[in-house]
Coordinates of C-alpha atoms in Angstrom, one line a residue:
X1 CA 8.0 26.1 153.6
X2 CA 5.7 23.1 153.7
X3 CA 2.8 22.9 156.2
X4 CA 1.8 19.4 157.3
X5 CA -0.8 18.1 159.7
X6 CA -0.9 15.0 161.9
X7 CA -3.5 12.4 161.8
X8 CA -7.0 13.8 162.6
X9 CA -8.6 12.6 165.8
X10 CA -6.1 10.0 167.0
X11 CA -8.3 8.3 169.5
X12 CA -5.6 7.1 171.9
X13 CA -4.2 10.6 172.2
X14 CA -7.7 12.0 172.9
X15 CA -8.5 9.2 175.3
X16 CA -5.3 9.9 177.2
X17 CA -6.2 13.6 177.4
X18 CA -9.7 12.7 178.7
X19 CA -8.2 10.5 181.5
X20 CA -5.9 13.4 182.5
X21 CA -8.8 15.7 182.7
X22 CA -10.7 13.2 184.8
X23 CA -7.8 12.9 187.3
X24 CA -7.3 16.7 187.5
X25 CA -11.0 17.6 187.6
X26 CA -11.2 21.1 189.2
X27 CA -14.2 23.3 188.5
X28 CA -12.4 26.6 189.1
X29 CA -9.6 25.5 186.7
X30 CA -12.1 24.4 184.1
X31 CA -13.9 27.8 184.2
X32 CA -10.5 29.5 183.7
X33 CA -9.7 27.1 180.9
X34 CA -12.7 28.2 178.9
X35 CA -12.8 31.9 179.9
X36 CA -10.2 33.1 177.3
X37 CA -11.8 31.5 174.2
X38 CA -15.3 32.5 175.3
X39 CA -14.4 36.2 174.8
X40 CA -14.2 35.5 171.0
X41 CA -17.9 34.6 170.8
X42 CA -19.4 33.1 167.6
X43 CA -16.0 32.8 166.0
X44 CA -15.2 29.8 168.2
X45 CA -18.7 28.8 169.4
X46 CA -18.8 25.2 168.1
X47 CA -15.3 24.5 169.5
X48 CA -16.1 26.0 172.9
X49 CA -19.3 23.9 173.1
X50 CA -17.3 20.8 172.3
X51 CA -14.8 21.6 175.0
X52 CA -17.5 22.1 177.6
X53 CA -19.1 18.8 176.7
X54 CA -15.7 17.0 176.8
X55 CA -15.0 18.5 180.2
X56 CA -18.4 17.3 181.5
X57 CA -17.6 13.9 180.0
X58 CA -14.3 13.7 181.9
X59 CA -16.2 14.4 185.1
X60 CA -18.3 11.3 184.5
X61 CA -15.3 9.0 184.5
X62 CA -14.8 7.3 187.9
X63 CA -11.3 8.1 189.0
X64 CA -9.9 4.7 190.0
X65 CA -6.8 4.1 192.0
X66 CA -5.0 2.6 188.9
X67 CA -5.8 5.8 187.1
X68 CA -4.4 8.0 189.8
X69 CA -1.3 5.8 190.1
X70 CA -0.6 6.2 186.4
X71 CA -1.4 9.8 185.9
X72 CA -1.6 12.0 189.0
X73 CA 1.8 11.7 190.7
X74 CA 3.8 11.9 187.5
X75 CA 2.0 14.9 186.3
X76 CA 3.0 16.7 189.4
X77 CA 6.6 15.9 188.5
X78 CA 6.1 17.0 184.9
X79 CA 7.2 13.5 183.7
X80 CA 4.0 11.8 182.5
X81 CA 3.1 8.3 183.7
X82 CA 5.4 5.4 182.8
X83 CA 3.1 3.7 180.3
X84 CA 2.3 7.0 178.6
X85 CA 6.0 7.7 178.2
X86 CA 6.3 4.4 176.4
X87 CA 3.4 5.3 174.2
X88 CA 4.8 8.8 173.3
X89 CA 8.4 7.5 172.9
X90 CA 7.3 5.4 169.9
X91 CA 4.6 7.7 168.6
X92 CA 1.9 5.3 169.5
X93 CA -0.4 8.1 170.7
X94 CA -1.3 8.7 167.0
X95 CA -3.0 5.3 166.8
X96 CA -6.7 4.7 166.8
X97 CA -7.2 1.7 169.0
X98 CA -5.6 0.1 172.1
X99 CA -4.5 -3.0 170.2
X100 CA -2.8 -0.8 167.5
X101 CA -1.1 1.2 170.3
X102 CA 0.2 -1.9 172.0
X103 CA 1.6 -3.3 168.8
X104 CA 3.3 -0.1 167.9
X105 CA 5.0 0.2 171.3
X106 CA 6.1 -3.5 171.5
X107 CA 7.4 -3.3 167.9
X108 CA 9.5 -0.3 168.9
X109 CA 10.8 -1.9 172.1
X110 CA 11.9 -5.0 170.2
X111 CA 14.8 -3.0 168.7
X112 CA 16.5 -2.6 172.1
X113 CA 18.1 -5.0 174.6
X114 CA 16.8 -5.3 178.1
X115 CA 20.4 -5.7 179.3
X116 CA 21.0 -2.0 178.5
X117 CA 18.5 -0.8 181.1
X118 CA 18.5 -1.0 185.0
X119 CA 16.1 -3.3 186.8
X120 CA 13.2 -1.2 188.3
X121 CA 10.9 -4.2 188.7
X122 CA 10.6 -3.8 192.4
X123 CA 9.8 -0.1 192.1
X124 CA 6.2 0.9 192.8
X125 CA 4.7 4.1 191.2
X126 CA 3.3 5.0 194.7
X127 CA 6.8 5.4 196.1
X128 CA 7.7 9.0 196.9
X129 CA 11.1 8.8 195.3
X130 CA 11.5 8.4 191.5
X131 CA 14.1 5.7 190.6
X132 CA 16.0 8.0 188.4
X133 CA 16.5 10.4 191.3
X134 CA 17.3 7.5 193.7
X135 CA 20.2 5.9 191.8
X136 CA 21.7 8.5 189.4
X137 CA 25.0 6.6 189.1
X138 CA 23.3 3.4 187.9
X139 CA 21.0 5.4 185.6
X140 CA 23.9 7.3 184.0
X141 CA 25.9 4.1 183.6
X142 CA 23.0 2.4 181.8
X143 CA 22.2 5.3 179.6
X144 CA 25.7 5.5 178.3
X145 CA 25.3 2.0 176.8
X146 CA 22.9 3.3 174.1
X147 CA 23.6 6.0 171.6
X148 CA 20.2 7.6 171.8
X149 CA 19.0 11.2 172.0
X150 CA 18.9 12.3 175.7
X151 CA 15.1 12.9 176.0
X152 CA 14.4 9.6 174.4
X153 CA 16.8 7.8 176.8
X154 CA 15.2 9.3 179.8
X155 CA 11.7 8.3 178.8
X156 CA 12.7 4.8 177.6
X157 CA 14.8 3.9 180.6
X158 CA 12.2 5.0 183.0
X159 CA 9.5 2.8 181.5
X160 CA 11.3 -0.2 180.1
X161 CA 10.5 -2.7 182.8
X162 CA 7.4 -4.9 182.4
X163 CA 6.1 -3.0 179.3
X164 CA 3.4 -5.5 178.5
X165 CA 1.9 -5.3 182.0
X166 CA 2.1 -1.5 182.0
X167 CA 0.5 -1.2 178.6
X168 CA -2.2 -3.7 179.6
X169 CA -3.3 -1.6 182.6
X170 CA -3.2 1.6 180.7
X171 CA -5.0 0.0 177.8
X172 CA -8.0 -0.9 180.0
X173 CA -8.3 2.7 181.1
X174 CA -7.9 4.0 177.5
X175 CA -10.6 1.6 176.3
X176 CA -13.2 3.1 178.6
X177 CA -12.3 6.6 177.7
X178 CA -12.3 5.9 174.0
X179 CA -15.8 4.4 174.2
X180 CA -17.0 7.6 175.8
X181 CA -15.3 9.7 173.1
X182 CA -16.5 7.7 170.1
X183 CA -19.9 9.6 169.8
X184 CA -17.8 12.9 169.6
X185 CA -15.4 11.7 166.9
X186 CA -17.1 13.4 164.0
X187 CA -17.3 16.7 165.8
X188 CA -13.6 16.5 166.9
X189 CA -12.6 15.8 163.3
X190 CA -14.7 18.8 162.1
X191 CA -13.0 21.1 164.6
X192 CA -9.6 19.9 163.5
X193 CA -10.5 20.4 159.9
X194 CA -11.5 24.0 160.7
X195 CA -8.2 24.6 162.5
X196 CA -6.3 23.2 159.5
X197 CA -7.9 25.7 157.2
X198 CA -7.2 28.5 159.7
X199 CA -3.5 27.7 160.0
X200 CA -3.0 27.1 156.3
X201 CA -4.4 30.5 155.7
X202 CA -2.3 32.0 158.5
X203 CA 1.0 30.6 157.1
X204 CA 0.0 31.8 153.6
X205 CA 0.2 35.4 154.9
X206 CA 2.7 35.0 157.8
X207 CA 6.2 33.8 158.0
X208 CA 7.4 31.1 160.5
X209 CA 9.4 33.8 162.3
X210 CA 6.2 35.8 162.8
X211 CA 4.5 32.8 164.3
X212 CA 7.4 32.0 166.6
X213 CA 7.6 35.6 167.7
X214 CA 3.8 35.4 168.6
X215 CA 4.7 32.3 170.7
X216 CA 7.6 34.1 172.4
X217 CA 10.4 32.4 170.5
X218 CA 13.2 34.4 168.7
X219 CA 15.2 32.4 166.1
X220 CA 18.8 33.4 165.3
X221 CA 18.7 31.5 162.1
X222 CA 15.6 29.7 160.8
X223 CA 16.7 26.3 159.6
X224 CA 13.1 24.8 159.4
X225 CA 11.8 24.0 155.9
X226 CA 8.6 22.5 157.1
X227 CA 6.1 22.6 160.0
X228 CA 4.1 19.7 161.4
X229 CA 1.0 20.6 163.4
X230 CA -0.5 17.9 165.5
X231 CA -4.0 18.3 167.1
X232 CA -5.6 17.5 170.4
X233 CA -9.3 18.1 170.7
X234 CA -9.9 17.0 174.3
X235 CA -7.2 19.3 175.5
X236 CA -8.4 22.1 173.3
X237 CA -6.4 25.2 174.7
X238 CA -2.7 24.6 174.7
X239 CA 0.4 25.1 172.5
X240 CA 3.7 23.2 172.6
X241 CA 6.7 23.6 170.4
X242 CA 9.3 20.8 169.9
X243 CA 12.3 22.6 168.5
X244 CA 14.5 19.5 168.7
X245 CA 17.0 21.0 171.2
X246 CA 20.3 19.1 171.3
X247 CA 18.6 16.5 169.1
X248 CA 18.7 15.5 165.4
X249 CA 17.8 18.5 163.3
X250 CA 15.5 17.2 160.5
X251 CA 14.4 20.6 159.4
X252 CA 10.9 20.1 160.9
X253 CA 9.3 22.2 163.6
X254 CA 6.7 20.1 165.4
X255 CA 3.8 22.1 166.9
X256 CA 1.2 20.4 169.2
X257 CA -1.9 22.5 169.8
X258 CA -5.5 22.3 170.8
X259 CA -8.3 22.9 168.4
X260 CA -9.2 26.2 170.1
X261 CA -5.9 27.8 169.4
X262 CA -5.6 30.7 167.0
X263 CA -3.7 34.0 166.7
X264 CA -6.1 35.9 168.9
X265 CA -6.2 33.4 171.6
X266 CA -2.4 33.1 171.7
X267 CA -2.2 36.9 172.1
X268 CA -4.9 36.8 174.7
X269 CA -3.1 34.2 176.8
X270 CA 0.2 36.1 176.6
X271 CA -1.6 39.2 177.8
X272 CA -3.7 37.5 180.5
X273 CA -5.0 39.1 183.7
X274 CA -2.3 37.6 185.7
X275 CA -4.0 34.8 187.7
X276 CA -2.3 31.9 185.9
X277 CA 1.0 33.8 185.7
X278 CA 0.9 34.4 189.5
X279 CA 0.1 30.7 190.1
X280 CA 3.2 29.7 188.1
X281 CA 5.4 32.3 189.8
X282 CA 4.4 30.9 193.2
X283 CA 5.4 27.4 192.3
X284 CA 8.8 26.8 194.1
X285 CA 10.6 25.1 191.2
X286 CA 9.4 27.6 188.6
X287 CA 10.2 30.5 190.8
X288 CA 13.8 29.3 191.2
X289 CA 14.1 28.8 187.5
X290 CA 12.9 32.4 186.8
X291 CA 15.3 33.8 189.4
X292 CA 18.2 31.8 187.8
X293 CA 17.5 33.0 184.3
X294 CA 16.8 36.7 185.2
X295 CA 20.4 37.8 184.5
X296 CA 21.8 35.2 182.1
X297 CA 19.9 33.1 179.5
X298 CA 20.4 29.3 179.8
X299 CA 19.5 26.4 177.6
X300 CA 17.6 23.3 178.7
X301 CA 20.5 21.0 179.6
X302 CA 22.2 23.7 181.7
X303 CA 19.0 24.2 183.6
X304 CA 18.5 20.4 184.1
X305 CA 22.1 20.0 185.5
X306 CA 21.8 23.1 187.7
X307 CA 18.5 22.0 189.3
X308 CA 19.2 18.2 189.2
X309 CA 16.2 17.5 187.0
X310 CA 15.8 15.6 183.7
X311 CA 15.6 17.7 180.5
X312 CA 12.1 16.4 180.0
X313 CA 11.0 17.9 183.4
X314 CA 12.7 21.2 182.6
X315 CA 11.0 21.3 179.2
X316 CA 7.6 20.8 181.0
X317 CA 8.3 23.7 183.3
X318 CA 9.6 26.0 180.5
X319 CA 6.7 25.3 178.3
X320 CA 4.2 26.4 181.0
X321 CA 6.2 29.5 181.7
X322 CA 6.5 30.2 178.0
X323 CA 2.7 29.8 177.5
X324 CA 2.1 32.6 180.0
X325 CA 4.7 34.9 178.5
X326 CA 7.0 34.8 181.7
X327 CA 10.0 33.6 179.6
X328 CA 11.2 34.3 176.1
X329 CA 13.2 31.9 174.0
X330 CA 16.0 32.6 171.7
X331 CA 17.1 29.6 169.5
X332 CA 20.8 29.6 168.5
X333 CA 21.7 26.6 166.4
X334 CA 20.1 23.5 168.1
X335 CA 19.9 25.1 171.5
X336 CA 17.0 27.1 172.9
X337 CA 18.1 29.8 175.4
X338 CA 15.5 30.9 178.0
X339 CA 15.5 34.2 179.7
X340 CA 13.1 36.1 182.0
X341 CA 10.5 38.3 180.2
X342 CA 10.9 41.3 182.5
X343 CA 8.1 43.2 180.8
X344 CA 5.6 40.5 181.4
X345 CA 6.6 40.0 185.0
X346 CA 6.3 43.8 185.5
X347 CA 2.8 43.7 184.0
X348 CA 1.7 40.9 186.4
X349 CA 3.2 42.8 189.4
X350 CA 1.5 46.0 188.4
X351 CA -1.8 44.1 188.1
X352 CA -1.4 42.8 191.6
X353 CA -0.6 46.3 192.9
X354 CA -3.7 47.8 191.2
X355 CA -5.8 44.9 192.6
X356 CA -4.7 45.2 196.2
X357 CA -3.3 48.7 196.8
X358 CA -5.3 51.1 194.6
X359 CA -8.4 51.4 196.7
X360 CA -10.2 54.1 194.7

């Protein structure tokens, strides 16, 4: 099995993460964010220090109305902002400058006809209804005109109108964030280099099945012959797996992770004290999903159809639940089946009982 690594310190991706941190600035959340890796002490000291400084840096960015419009509302929906969807659709987040990012997106867009997409030009991001929810018939009719993978269609159709104007506004925000990040570039690259060595050593002595089991994924048959790990320094404590559900199987498992992630930290998150798990269980959408999969496992598209959500939104919810160990995943062929992790839920409820009912 071949281990590959994405481009070190892609400045547009790091700038995007910094903007998101600025919009979602919350002192209590930031303390929680750093509490897990801090338990490992000197082993991660330089990375933890970098994370603290980047969090402080995000706090210095004035959160403007355009920034909120592009990031905040769509994050609540688990969709990502329109311009960011364009950027991610064409892999432009791996670029190093705003101009390079724009060129990459517009070059990708040039392959598709505007006639294949609905006209959302009158839609304002501040509206409380998303266009894809508002006119599902028109959306489905337009989608069927293109033979594209479902997740790609949903992202592209949602962001296709006025791409140059959308990218221009996002580009201005990213330029400011990138300027603030530039003095940290060498340190971010150094942390990514450390993590590369760590994960190369890890996969020298562990199988892919062992790693997936650590992340809460059970493979029926492992069809991956290579692993691609992509870094994010500004968002240093997260893990996301792209297993290509219902998409083209190219034999590559894509893993996105922060530079603080290692085996100990993943185990620590999965066995957390319950605060974050309870927060997710209290979310109405996530709670309904957990109740729906408690008896019968379901794959992403089934969940999307049942709850009337896009597969991208379901993937967002399931990744958060997976990261806290509340669900487990079994991959069969190209489909990933999610089921309730009863043991983890029981642990969280037992923790709550000890906290509130055991007085002695």
